[in-house]
Amino acid sequence: MPHNAKDKHRAITRLRRIKGQAEALERAVEAGSDCAPILQQLAAMRGAVHGLMADLLDGHMRETMAKQPAPSQADIDEMLSLLRSYLK
């Protein structure tokens, strides 16, 4: 979760763009569009979601690793779990 206003606004903007892509994809499927443009749109959505996830993961890692004196074992375990999910 972004903790400052700038990062939160950027995340919401990206989410709205992804939502718009999903809505356009739904309309294309309903209209019976060809597979190639639908697959291209799906790839664009996947890229947008991965980009958002990378940004959020980056912020979370920086926040967690900046803890003083050091991140706890639970923090490290959580980070590893998130990375595993991201890399699937």
Coordinates of N, CA, C and O in Angstrom, one line a residue:
M1 N 0.8 -1.2 0.0 CA 0.0 0.0 0.0 C 0.9 1.2 0.0 O 1.7 1.4 0.9
P2 N 0.7 2.1 -1.0 CA 1.5 3.4 -1.0 C 1.1 4.2 0.2 O 0.0 4.3 0.6
H3 N 2.1 4.8 0.8 CA 1.9 5.5 2.1 C 2.0 7.0 1.9 O 1.7 7.8 2.8
N4 N 2.4 7.5 0.8 CA 2.4 9.0 0.6 C 1.5 9.3 -0.6 O 1.1 8.5 -1.4
A5 N 1.0 10.6 -0.6 CA 0.0 11.0 -1.5 C 0.4 10.8 -3.0 O -0.4 10.4 -3.8
K6 N 1.6 11.1 -3.3 CA 2.1 11.0 -4.7 C 2.0 9.5 -5.2 O 1.5 9.2 -6.2
D7 N 2.5 8.6 -4.3 CA 2.5 7.2 -4.7 C 1.1 6.6 -4.8 O 0.8 5.8 -5.6
K8 N 0.3 7.1 -3.8 CA -1.1 6.6 -3.8 C -1.8 7.1 -5.1 O -2.5 6.3 -5.7
H9 N -1.6 8.3 -5.5 CA -2.3 8.9 -6.7 C -1.8 8.1 -7.9 O -2.6 7.8 -8.8
R10 N -0.5 7.8 -8.0 CA 0.1 7.1 -9.1 C -0.5 5.7 -9.2 O -0.9 5.2 -10.3
A11 N -0.7 5.0 -8.0 CA -1.2 3.7 -8.0 C -2.7 3.7 -8.5 O -3.1 2.9 -9.2
I12 N -3.5 4.7 -8.0 CA -4.9 4.8 -8.3 C -5.0 5.1 -9.8 O -5.9 4.5 -10.5
T13 N -4.2 5.9 -10.4 CA -4.2 6.2 -11.8 C -3.9 5.0 -12.6 O -4.6 4.7 -13.6
R14 N -2.9 4.2 -12.2 CA -2.6 2.9 -12.9 C -3.8 1.9 -12.8 O -4.1 1.3 -13.8
L15 N -4.4 1.9 -11.6 CA -5.5 1.0 -11.4 C -6.7 1.4 -12.3 O -7.4 0.5 -12.9
R16 N -6.9 2.6 -12.5 CA -8.0 3.1 -13.3 C -7.7 2.8 -14.8 O -8.6 2.5 -15.6
R17 N -6.4 2.9 -15.2 CA -6.1 2.5 -16.5 C -6.3 1.0 -16.8 O -6.8 0.6 -17.8
I18 N -5.9 0.2 -15.8 CA -6.1 -1.2 -15.9 C -7.6 -1.5 -16.0 O -8.1 -2.4 -16.8
K19 N -8.4 -0.8 -15.2 CA -9.9 -1.0 -15.2 C -10.4 -0.7 -16.6 O -11.2 -1.4 -17.2
G20 N -9.9 0.4 -17.2 CA -10.3 0.8 -18.5 C -10.0 -0.3 -19.6 O -10.7 -0.6 -20.5
Q21 N -8.8 -0.8 -19.4 CA -8.3 -1.9 -20.3 C -9.3 -3.1 -20.2 O -9.6 -3.7 -21.2
A22 N -9.6 -3.5 -18.9 CA -10.5 -4.6 -18.7 C -11.9 -4.4 -19.3 O -12.5 -5.3 -19.9
E23 N -12.4 -3.2 -19.2 CA -13.7 -2.8 -19.7 C -13.6 -2.9 -21.3 O -14.6 -3.4 -21.9
A24 N -12.6 -2.4 -21.9 CA -12.4 -2.5 -23.3 C -12.3 -3.9 -23.8 O -12.9 -4.3 -24.8
L25 N -11.6 -4.7 -23.0 CA -11.5 -6.1 -23.3 C -12.8 -6.8 -23.3 O -13.2 -7.6 -24.1
E26 N -13.6 -6.5 -22.2 CA -15.0 -7.1 -22.1 C -15.8 -6.7 -23.3 O -16.5 -7.6 -23.9
R27 N -15.8 -5.5 -23.7 CA -16.5 -5.0 -24.9 C -16.1 -5.8 -26.2 O -16.9 -6.2 -27.0
A28 N -14.8 -6.0 -26.3 CA -14.3 -6.6 -27.5 C -14.7 -8.1 -27.5 O -15.1 -8.6 -28.6
V29 N -14.7 -8.8 -26.4 CA -15.2 -10.2 -26.3 C -16.7 -10.2 -26.6 O -17.1 -11.1 -27.4
E30 N -17.4 -9.3 -26.0 CA -18.9 -9.3 -26.3 C -19.2 -9.1 -27.7 O -20.1 -9.6 -28.3
A31 N -18.4 -8.2 -28.4 CA -18.6 -7.9 -29.8 C -18.1 -9.0 -30.7 O -18.3 -9.0 -31.9
G32 N -17.4 -10.0 -30.2 CA -16.9 -11.1 -31.0 C -15.7 -10.7 -31.8 O -15.5 -11.2 -32.9
S33 N -14.8 -9.9 -31.3 CA -13.6 -9.4 -32.0 C -12.7 -10.6 -32.2 O -12.8 -11.7 -31.6
D34 N -11.8 -10.4 -33.2 CA -10.8 -11.4 -33.5 C -9.9 -11.7 -32.3 O -9.7 -10.8 -31.4
C35 N -9.3 -12.9 -32.3 CA -8.5 -13.3 -31.1 C -7.2 -12.5 -31.0 O -6.8 -12.1 -29.9
A36 N -6.6 -12.1 -32.1 CA -5.3 -11.5 -32.0 C -5.4 -10.1 -31.3 O -4.5 -9.9 -30.4
P37 N -6.3 -9.2 -31.6 CA -6.4 -8.0 -30.8 C -6.7 -8.2 -29.3 O -6.2 -7.5 -28.4
I38 N -7.5 -9.3 -29.1 CA -7.9 -9.6 -27.7 C -6.7 -10.1 -26.9 O -6.4 -9.6 -25.8
L39 N -5.9 -10.9 -27.6 CA -4.7 -11.4 -26.9 C -3.7 -10.3 -26.7 O -3.0 -10.2 -25.7
Q40 N -3.6 -9.3 -27.7 CA -2.7 -8.2 -27.5 C -3.2 -7.3 -26.3 O -2.3 -6.9 -25.5
Q41 N -4.5 -7.1 -26.2 CA -5.0 -6.4 -25.1 C -4.7 -7.1 -23.7 O -4.4 -6.4 -22.8
L42 N -4.9 -8.4 -23.7 CA -4.6 -9.2 -22.5 C -3.1 -9.0 -22.1 O -2.8 -8.8 -20.9
A43 N -2.2 -9.0 -23.1 CA -0.8 -8.8 -22.9 C -0.5 -7.4 -22.3 O 0.3 -7.3 -21.4
A44 N -1.2 -6.4 -22.8 CA -1.0 -5.1 -22.3 C -1.5 -5.0 -20.9 O -0.9 -4.3 -20.0
M45 N -2.6 -5.6 -20.6 CA -3.2 -5.6 -19.2 C -2.2 -6.3 -18.3 O -1.9 -5.9 -17.2
R46 N -1.7 -7.5 -18.7 CA -0.7 -8.2 -17.9 C 0.5 -7.3 -17.6 O 1.0 -7.2 -16.4
G47 N 1.0 -6.6 -18.6 CA 2.1 -5.7 -18.4 C 1.8 -4.6 -17.4 O 2.6 -4.2 -16.6
A48 N 0.6 -4.0 -17.5 CA 0.2 -3.0 -16.6 C 0.1 -3.5 -15.2 O 0.5 -2.8 -14.2
V49 N -0.5 -4.7 -15.0 CA -0.6 -5.2 -13.6 C 0.8 -5.6 -13.1 O 1.0 -5.3 -11.9
H50 N 1.6 -6.1 -13.9 CA 3.0 -6.4 -13.4 C 3.7 -5.1 -13.1 O 4.5 -5.1 -12.1
G51 N 3.5 -4.1 -13.9 CA 4.2 -2.8 -13.5 C 3.7 -2.2 -12.2 O 4.5 -1.8 -11.4
L52 N 2.4 -2.3 -12.0 CA 1.8 -1.8 -10.7 C 2.4 -2.7 -9.6 O 2.8 -2.1 -8.5
M53 N 2.4 -4.0 -9.7 CA 2.9 -4.8 -8.7 C 4.3 -4.6 -8.4 O 4.7 -4.5 -7.2
A54 N 5.1 -4.4 -9.4 CA 6.5 -4.1 -9.2 C 6.7 -2.8 -8.4 O 7.6 -2.7 -7.5
D55 N 5.9 -1.7 -8.8 CA 6.0 -0.5 -8.0 C 5.7 -0.6 -6.6 O 6.3 -0.1 -5.7
L56 N 4.6 -1.3 -6.3 CA 4.1 -1.5 -4.9 C 5.1 -2.4 -4.2 O 5.4 -2.1 -3.0
L57 N 5.7 -3.4 -4.8 CA 6.6 -4.3 -4.2 C 7.9 -3.5 -3.9 O 8.5 -3.6 -2.8
D58 N 8.3 -2.6 -4.8 CA 9.5 -1.8 -4.6 C 9.3 -0.9 -3.3 O 10.2 -0.8 -2.5
G59 N 8.1 -0.2 -3.2 CA 7.9 0.6 -2.1 C 7.8 -0.2 -0.8 O 8.4 0.3 0.2
H60 N 7.2 -1.3 -0.8 CA 7.1 -2.2 0.4 C 8.5 -2.6 0.8 O 8.8 -2.6 2.0
M61 N 9.3 -3.0 -0.1 CA 10.7 -3.5 0.2 C 11.5 -2.4 0.8 O 12.2 -2.6 1.8
R62 N 11.4 -1.2 0.2 CA 12.2 -0.1 0.7 C 11.7 0.3 2.1 O 12.5 0.6 3.0
E63 N 10.4 0.3 2.3 CA 9.9 0.6 3.7 C 10.3 -0.5 4.7 O 10.7 -0.1 5.8
T64 N 10.2 -1.7 4.3 CA 10.5 -2.8 5.2 C 12.0 -2.9 5.5 O 12.4 -3.0 6.7
M65 N 12.8 -2.7 4.5 CA 14.3 -2.8 4.7 C 14.9 -1.6 5.4 O 16.0 -1.7 5.9
A66 N 14.1 -0.5 5.4 CA 14.6 0.7 6.1 C 14.3 0.7 7.6 O 14.7 1.7 8.3
K67 N 13.7 -0.3 8.1 CA 13.4 -0.4 9.5 C 14.7 -0.4 10.3 O 15.6 -1.0 10.0
Q68 N 14.6 0.3 11.4 CA 15.8 0.3 12.3 C 15.4 -0.5 13.6 O 14.3 -0.3 14.1
P69 N 16.3 -1.2 14.2 CA 17.7 -1.5 13.7 C 17.7 -2.4 12.5 O 18.7 -2.3 11.7
A70 N 16.8 -3.3 12.3 CA 16.8 -4.2 11.2 C 15.4 -4.8 11.0 O 14.6 -4.8 12.0
P71 N 15.1 -5.2 9.8 CA 13.8 -5.9 9.6 C 13.7 -7.2 10.5 O 14.7 -7.9 10.7
S72 N 12.5 -7.5 10.9 CA 12.4 -8.7 11.7 C 12.3 -10.0 10.8 O 12.2 -9.8 9.6
Q73 N 12.4 -11.1 11.4 CA 12.3 -12.4 10.6 C 10.9 -12.4 10.0 O 10.8 -12.9 8.8
A74 N 9.9 -12.0 10.7 CA 8.6 -12.0 10.1 C 8.5 -11.1 8.8 O 7.9 -11.4 7.8
D75 N 9.2 -9.9 8.9 CA 9.3 -9.0 7.8 C 9.9 -9.7 6.6 O 9.5 -9.6 5.4
I76 N 11.0 -10.4 6.9 CA 11.8 -11.0 5.8 C 10.9 -12.2 5.2 O 10.9 -12.3 4.0
D77 N 10.3 -12.9 6.1 CA 9.4 -14.0 5.6 C 8.3 -13.5 4.7 O 8.0 -14.0 3.6
E78 N 7.7 -12.4 5.1 CA 6.6 -11.8 4.3 C 7.2 -11.3 3.0 O 6.5 -11.5 1.9
M79 N 8.3 -10.7 3.0 CA 8.9 -10.2 1.7 C 9.2 -11.4 0.8 O 8.9 -11.3 -0.4
L80 N 9.7 -12.5 1.3 CA 10.0 -13.6 0.5 C 8.7 -14.2 -0.1 O 8.7 -14.6 -1.3
S81 N 7.7 -14.2 0.7 CA 6.4 -14.7 0.2 C 5.9 -13.9 -0.9 O 5.4 -14.4 -1.9
L82 N 6.0 -12.5 -0.7 CA 5.5 -11.6 -1.8 C 6.4 -11.8 -3.1 O 5.8 -11.8 -4.2
L83 N 7.6 -12.0 -2.9 CA 8.5 -12.2 -4.1 C 8.1 -13.5 -4.8 O 8.1 -13.5 -6.0
R84 N 7.9 -14.5 -4.0 CA 7.5 -15.8 -4.7 C 6.2 -15.6 -5.4 O 6.0 -16.1 -6.5
S85 N 5.2 -14.9 -4.9 CA 3.9 -14.7 -5.6 C 4.2 -13.9 -6.8 O 3.6 -14.1 -7.9
Y86 N 5.0 -12.9 -6.7 CA 5.3 -12.0 -7.9 C 6.0 -12.8 -9.0 O 5.7 -12.5 -10.2
L87 N 6.8 -13.7 -8.7 CA 7.6 -14.4 -9.7 C 6.9 -15.6 -10.3 O 7.4 -16.2 -11.2
K88 N 5.7 -15.9 -9.8 CA 4.9 -17.0 -10.4 C 4.4 -16.7 -11.8 O 4.2 -15.6 -12.2

